[in-house]
mmCIF file of C-alpha atoms in Angstrom:
data_model
loop_
_atom_site.group_PDB
_atom_site.id
_atom_site.type_symbol
_atom_site.label_atom_id
_atom_site.label_comp_id
_atom_site.label_asym_id
_atom_site.label_seq_id
_atom_site.Cartn_x
_atom_site.Cartn_y
_atom_site.Cartn_z
ATOM 1 C CA MET A 1 123.114 125.322 -0.832
ATOM 2 C CA ASN A 2 120.144 123.805 0.972
ATOM 3 C CA VAL A 3 119.788 121.109 3.620
ATOM 4 C CA ILE A 4 116.569 119.301 4.529
ATOM 5 C CA PHE A 5 116.125 118.304 8.166
ATOM 6 C CA THR A 6 113.455 116.177 9.802
ATOM 7 C CA GLN A 7 111.351 117.233 12.771
ATOM 8 C CA ARG A 8 110.081 115.552 15.900
ATOM 9 C CA VAL A 9 106.352 115.110 16.545
ATOM 10 C CA ASP A 10 104.943 116.438 19.817
ATOM 11 C CA VAL A 11 101.468 115.331 20.886
ATOM 12 C CA ILE A 12 99.601 118.135 22.701
ATOM 13 C CA GLU A 13 96.617 116.346 24.197
ATOM 14 C CA SER A 14 95.044 119.456 25.760
ATOM 15 C CA TYR A 15 94.712 120.985 22.260
ATOM 16 C CA ASN A 16 94.140 117.692 20.455
ATOM 17 C CA GLU A 17 97.111 118.589 18.250
ATOM 18 C CA LYS A 18 100.150 116.937 16.784
ATOM 19 C CA ARG A 19 102.936 119.417 16.167
ATOM 20 C CA ASP A 20 106.050 119.146 14.031
ATOM 21 C CA CYS A 21 108.864 120.954 15.807
ATOM 22 C CA ALA A 22 112.620 121.219 16.135
ATOM 23 C CA ASP A 23 115.072 122.961 18.407
ATOM 24 C CA GLN A 24 116.053 126.289 16.822
ATOM 25 C CA ARG A 25 119.652 125.316 17.469
ATOM 26 C CA ILE A 26 119.368 122.703 14.729
ATOM 27 C CA SER A 27 118.830 125.443 12.158
ATOM 28 C CA SER A 28 121.655 127.431 13.747
ATOM 29 C CA PHE A 29 123.950 124.416 13.452
ATOM 30 C CA ILE A 30 123.029 123.949 9.790
ATOM 31 C CA ARG A 31 123.748 127.627 9.123
ATOM 32 C CA GLU A 32 127.105 127.239 10.897
ATOM 33 C CA CYS A 33 127.863 124.453 8.421
ATOM 34 C CA GLY A 34 127.178 126.871 5.575
ATOM 35 C CA TYR A 35 123.751 125.686 4.441
ATOM 36 C CA ILE A 36 120.188 127.015 4.408
ATOM 37 C CA PRO A 37 117.912 124.827 6.567
ATOM 38 C CA PHE A 38 114.593 123.482 5.258
ATOM 39 C CA PRO A 39 112.399 121.605 7.780
ATOM 40 C CA VAL A 40 110.252 118.875 6.243
ATOM 41 C CA PRO A 41 106.708 118.344 7.580
ATOM 42 C CA ASN A 42 105.591 114.897 8.669
ATOM 43 C CA ILE A 43 102.271 114.989 6.809
ATOM 44 C CA LEU A 44 103.354 114.562 3.185
ATOM 45 C CA ASP A 45 102.666 111.474 1.131
ATOM 46 C CA GLU A 46 105.459 109.860 -0.879
ATOM 47 C CA LYS A 47 104.748 111.806 -4.062
ATOM 48 C CA SER A 48 104.686 115.105 -2.180
ATOM 49 C CA LEU A 49 107.952 114.253 -0.433
ATOM 50 C CA GLU A 50 109.568 113.543 -3.787
ATOM 51 C CA GLU A 51 108.337 116.918 -5.036
ATOM 52 C CA PHE A 52 109.648 118.606 -1.873
ATOM 53 C CA VAL A 53 113.105 117.142 -2.486
ATOM 54 C CA ARG A 54 113.050 118.128 -6.166
ATOM 55 C CA VAL A 55 112.138 121.723 -5.334
ATOM 56 C CA VAL A 56 114.631 122.140 -2.477
ATOM 57 C CA ARG A 57 117.433 120.268 -4.285
ATOM 58 C CA PRO A 58 119.284 119.573 -1.028
ATOM 59 C CA SER A 59 123.016 119.151 -0.656
ATOM 60 C CA GLY A 60 122.157 116.757 2.151
ATOM 61 C CA ILE A 61 119.476 115.445 4.508
ATOM 62 C CA ILE A 62 119.754 115.536 8.301
ATOM 63 C CA PHE A 63 117.793 113.054 10.411
ATOM 64 C CA THR A 64 117.425 114.714 13.803
ATOM 65 C CA GLY A 65 116.676 113.649 17.373
ATOM 66 C CA GLY A 66 113.424 113.150 19.273
ATOM 67 C CA ASN A 67 110.725 110.423 19.194
ATOM 68 C CA SER A 68 111.470 106.726 19.430
ATOM 69 C CA LEU A 69 110.765 104.630 16.374
ATOM 70 C CA THR A 70 107.231 103.238 16.482
ATOM 71 C CA LYS A 71 108.487 99.636 16.573
ATOM 72 C CA TYR A 72 110.386 100.550 19.759
ATOM 73 C CA GLY A 73 107.492 102.255 21.549
ATOM 74 C CA GLY A 74 107.284 105.612 19.756
ATOM 75 C CA ASN A 75 104.048 107.440 18.965
ATOM 76 C CA ALA A 76 104.880 109.131 15.650
ATOM 77 C CA PRO A 77 104.375 106.691 12.760
ATOM 78 C CA GLU A 78 104.093 109.646 10.382
ATOM 79 C CA ARG A 79 107.678 110.563 11.183
ATOM 80 C CA ASP A 80 108.820 106.994 10.562
ATOM 81 C CA PHE A 81 107.110 107.164 7.152
ATOM 82 C CA THR A 82 108.667 110.526 6.290
ATOM 83 C CA GLU A 83 112.173 109.446 7.212
ATOM 84 C CA ASN A 84 111.887 106.114 5.426
ATOM 85 C CA ALA A 85 110.795 107.880 2.253
ATOM 86 C CA LEU A 86 113.601 110.437 2.515
ATOM 87 C CA MET A 87 116.265 107.803 3.148
ATOM 88 C CA THR A 88 115.061 105.739 0.209
ATOM 89 C CA MET A 89 115.409 108.822 -2.004
ATOM 90 C CA ALA A 90 118.830 109.532 -0.521
ATOM 91 C CA VAL A 91 119.988 105.986 -1.301
ATOM 92 C CA HIS A 92 118.608 105.965 -4.838
ATOM 93 C CA GLU A 93 119.820 109.464 -5.716
ATOM 94 C CA ASN A 94 123.080 109.368 -3.711
ATOM 95 C CA ILE A 95 122.083 112.341 -1.541
ATOM 96 C CA PRO A 96 124.380 112.591 1.494
ATOM 97 C CA ALA A 97 122.654 111.892 4.805
ATOM 98 C CA TYR A 98 123.647 112.702 8.382
ATOM 99 C CA GLY A 99 121.768 111.418 11.425
ATOM 100 C CA PHE A 100 122.105 112.144 15.118
ATOM 101 C CA CYS A 101 120.508 110.472 18.167
ATOM 102 C CA ARG A 102 117.071 109.299 16.965
ATOM 103 C CA GLY A 103 118.419 109.971 13.477
ATOM 104 C CA MET A 104 121.166 107.413 13.993
ATOM 105 C CA GLN A 105 118.686 104.968 15.521
ATOM 106 C CA PHE A 106 116.529 105.360 12.427
ATOM 107 C CA VAL A 107 119.460 104.767 10.067
ATOM 108 C CA LEU A 108 120.549 101.695 12.034
ATOM 109 C CA ASP A 109 117.029 100.306 11.785
ATOM 110 C CA TYR A 110 116.744 101.232 8.093
ATOM 111 C CA PHE A 111 119.804 99.143 7.295
ATOM 112 C CA GLY A 112 118.545 96.167 9.283
ATOM 113 C CA GLU A 113 120.201 96.608 12.664
ATOM 114 C CA LYS A 114 118.356 95.862 15.914
ATOM 115 C CA LEU A 115 118.222 98.435 18.717
ATOM 116 C CA VAL A 116 118.440 97.490 22.378
ATOM 117 C CA ASN A 117 117.823 99.464 25.568
ATOM 118 C CA VAL A 118 121.019 100.874 27.041
ATOM 119 C CA PRO A 119 121.255 102.273 30.599
ATOM 120 C CA GLY A 120 123.237 105.313 31.600
ATOM 121 C CA HIS A 121 123.054 107.260 28.340
ATOM 122 C CA VAL A 122 120.515 109.984 29.184
ATOM 123 C CA ALA A 123 121.636 113.514 30.125
ATOM 124 C CA VAL A 124 125.268 112.535 30.649
ATOM 125 C CA ARG A 125 128.621 113.125 29.009
ATOM 126 C CA HIS A 126 131.113 110.385 28.265
ATOM 127 C CA VAL A 127 134.411 109.815 26.510
ATOM 128 C CA LEU A 128 134.495 107.662 23.378
ATOM 129 C CA ASP A 129 137.190 105.211 22.367
ATOM 130 C CA ASN A 130 138.570 107.855 19.999
ATOM 131 C CA GLY A 131 139.177 110.160 22.971
ATOM 132 C CA ARG A 132 136.365 112.593 22.258
ATOM 133 C CA GLU A 133 133.924 113.672 24.999
ATOM 134 C CA VAL A 134 130.320 113.936 23.816
ATOM 135 C CA ASN A 135 126.827 114.512 25.206
ATOM 136 C CA SER A 136 124.294 111.697 25.419
ATOM 137 C CA TYR A 137 120.476 111.730 25.474
ATOM 138 C CA HIS A 138 119.317 108.328 24.262
ATOM 139 C CA ASN A 139 117.776 105.168 25.704
ATOM 140 C CA GLN A 140 118.340 102.843 22.742
ATOM 141 C CA ALA A 141 121.317 101.965 20.587
ATOM 142 C CA CYS A 142 123.208 99.049 19.050
ATOM 143 C CA MET A 143 125.935 96.980 20.668
ATOM 144 C CA THR A 144 126.848 95.048 17.502
ATOM 145 C CA LEU A 145 126.267 95.366 13.764
ATOM 146 C CA THR A 146 125.043 92.380 11.796
ATOM 147 C CA GLY A 147 123.773 93.721 8.473
ATOM 148 C CA GLY A 148 127.144 94.327 6.852
ATOM 149 C CA GLU A 149 126.369 97.739 5.313
ATOM 150 C CA LEU A 150 127.496 99.988 8.175
ATOM 151 C CA VAL A 151 130.939 100.449 9.714
ATOM 152 C CA ILE A 152 131.558 101.315 13.374
ATOM 153 C CA ILE A 153 133.449 104.584 13.810
ATOM 154 C CA ALA A 154 133.260 105.061 17.597
ATOM 155 C CA ARG A 155 132.037 103.345 20.760
ATOM 156 C CA ALA A 156 131.395 104.400 24.346
ATOM 157 C CA SER A 157 133.325 102.704 27.148
ATOM 158 C CA ASP A 158 130.397 100.327 27.794
ATOM 159 C CA GLY A 159 130.480 99.116 24.188
ATOM 160 C CA VAL A 160 127.532 101.141 22.886
ATOM 161 C CA ILE A 161 128.064 102.095 19.247
ATOM 162 C CA GLU A 162 128.228 105.886 19.090
ATOM 163 C CA ALA A 163 129.031 106.570 15.432
ATOM 164 C CA VAL A 164 128.743 104.696 12.140
ATOM 165 C CA LYS A 165 129.112 105.297 8.434
ATOM 166 C CA HIS A 166 127.904 103.389 5.389
ATOM 167 C CA LYS A 167 130.465 101.333 3.485
ATOM 168 C CA ASN A 168 129.504 102.746 0.098
ATOM 169 C CA LEU A 169 126.948 105.534 0.469
ATOM 170 C CA PRO A 170 127.525 109.101 1.779
ATOM 171 C CA VAL A 171 125.838 108.345 5.109
ATOM 172 C CA PHE A 172 127.283 109.157 8.549
ATOM 173 C CA CYS A 173 125.571 109.060 11.956
ATOM 174 C CA ASN A 174 126.387 109.693 15.596
ATOM 175 C CA MET A 175 124.458 109.382 18.843
ATOM 176 C CA TRP A 176 125.393 112.769 20.314
ATOM 177 C CA HIS A 177 123.509 116.023 19.649
ATOM 178 C CA PRO A 178 125.769 118.551 17.864
ATOM 179 C CA GLU A 179 123.204 121.324 18.392
ATOM 180 C CA ARG A 180 123.153 120.894 22.186
ATOM 181 C CA GLU A 181 126.734 122.005 22.712
ATOM 182 C CA LYS A 182 126.976 125.550 24.087
ATOM 183 C CA VAL A 183 129.477 126.278 21.348
ATOM 184 C CA PHE A 184 129.218 124.158 18.230
ATOM 185 C CA VAL A 185 132.136 121.745 18.051
ATOM 186 C CA ARG A 186 134.319 122.424 15.024
ATOM 187 C CA GLU A 187 134.740 118.693 14.443
ATOM 188 C CA ASP A 188 130.953 118.280 14.023
ATOM 189 C CA VAL A 189 130.702 121.272 11.696
ATOM 190 C CA GLU A 190 133.571 120.109 9.510
ATOM 191 C CA LEU A 191 132.219 116.556 9.398
ATOM 192 C CA VAL A 192 128.857 117.720 8.034
ATOM 193 C CA LYS A 193 130.485 120.099 5.556
ATOM 194 C CA LYS A 194 132.785 117.365 4.301
ATOM 195 C CA LEU A 195 130.023 114.752 4.154
ATOM 196 C CA PHE A 196 127.678 116.955 2.176
ATOM 197 C CA ALA A 197 130.451 117.968 -0.204
ATOM 198 C CA SER A 198 132.103 114.610 -0.866
ATOM 199 C CA ASN A 199 131.966 110.830 -0.565
ATOM 200 C CA SER A 200 131.357 109.173 2.805
ATOM 201 C CA LYS A 201 134.503 107.050 2.473
ATOM 202 C CA GLU A 202 136.490 110.170 3.270
ATOM 203 C CA ILE A 203 134.611 110.667 6.549
ATOM 204 C CA ASP A 204 135.910 109.127 9.755
#
């Protein structure tokens, strides 16, 4: 069982390089969920991405953290393109998708929601309205949902939306980083396993 995950883009000016990269803990988290991780490069055109997905035959796609969306000041339009193409395939082919941090921001934007800057959410921990304590490393989020396709699952005490799922598609997202916990949280592992094995309506 395979899982595709997206990568951040780091610009190394001293080498005149753009590098695709991801925390090794992301792959470790995917393995903990019972899947083989496959990072997707940010240089493929749409046809090549479709071929990549056909060859890997993923049980799910994970949209990871890092990089702001270009429309919100980011510097990696190639990543925006890659993730848009992957999400479109996920929607059309009913491939389960999980996003965290930037990944959730991307999914919110994909389904027509507007991000806003939120203070006090970088390098902190906070308790959600469901009682769970999570990490936080983001500057942007949503306070309300207007598009009608996503459902709020959890909020922070200041009203920031911390988790959503799609009403009909197997799509779930949260703002915290599951891979940054010293010990992977069983709730995160079971959520991904359940999402990639069944319908999103069963995930909350």
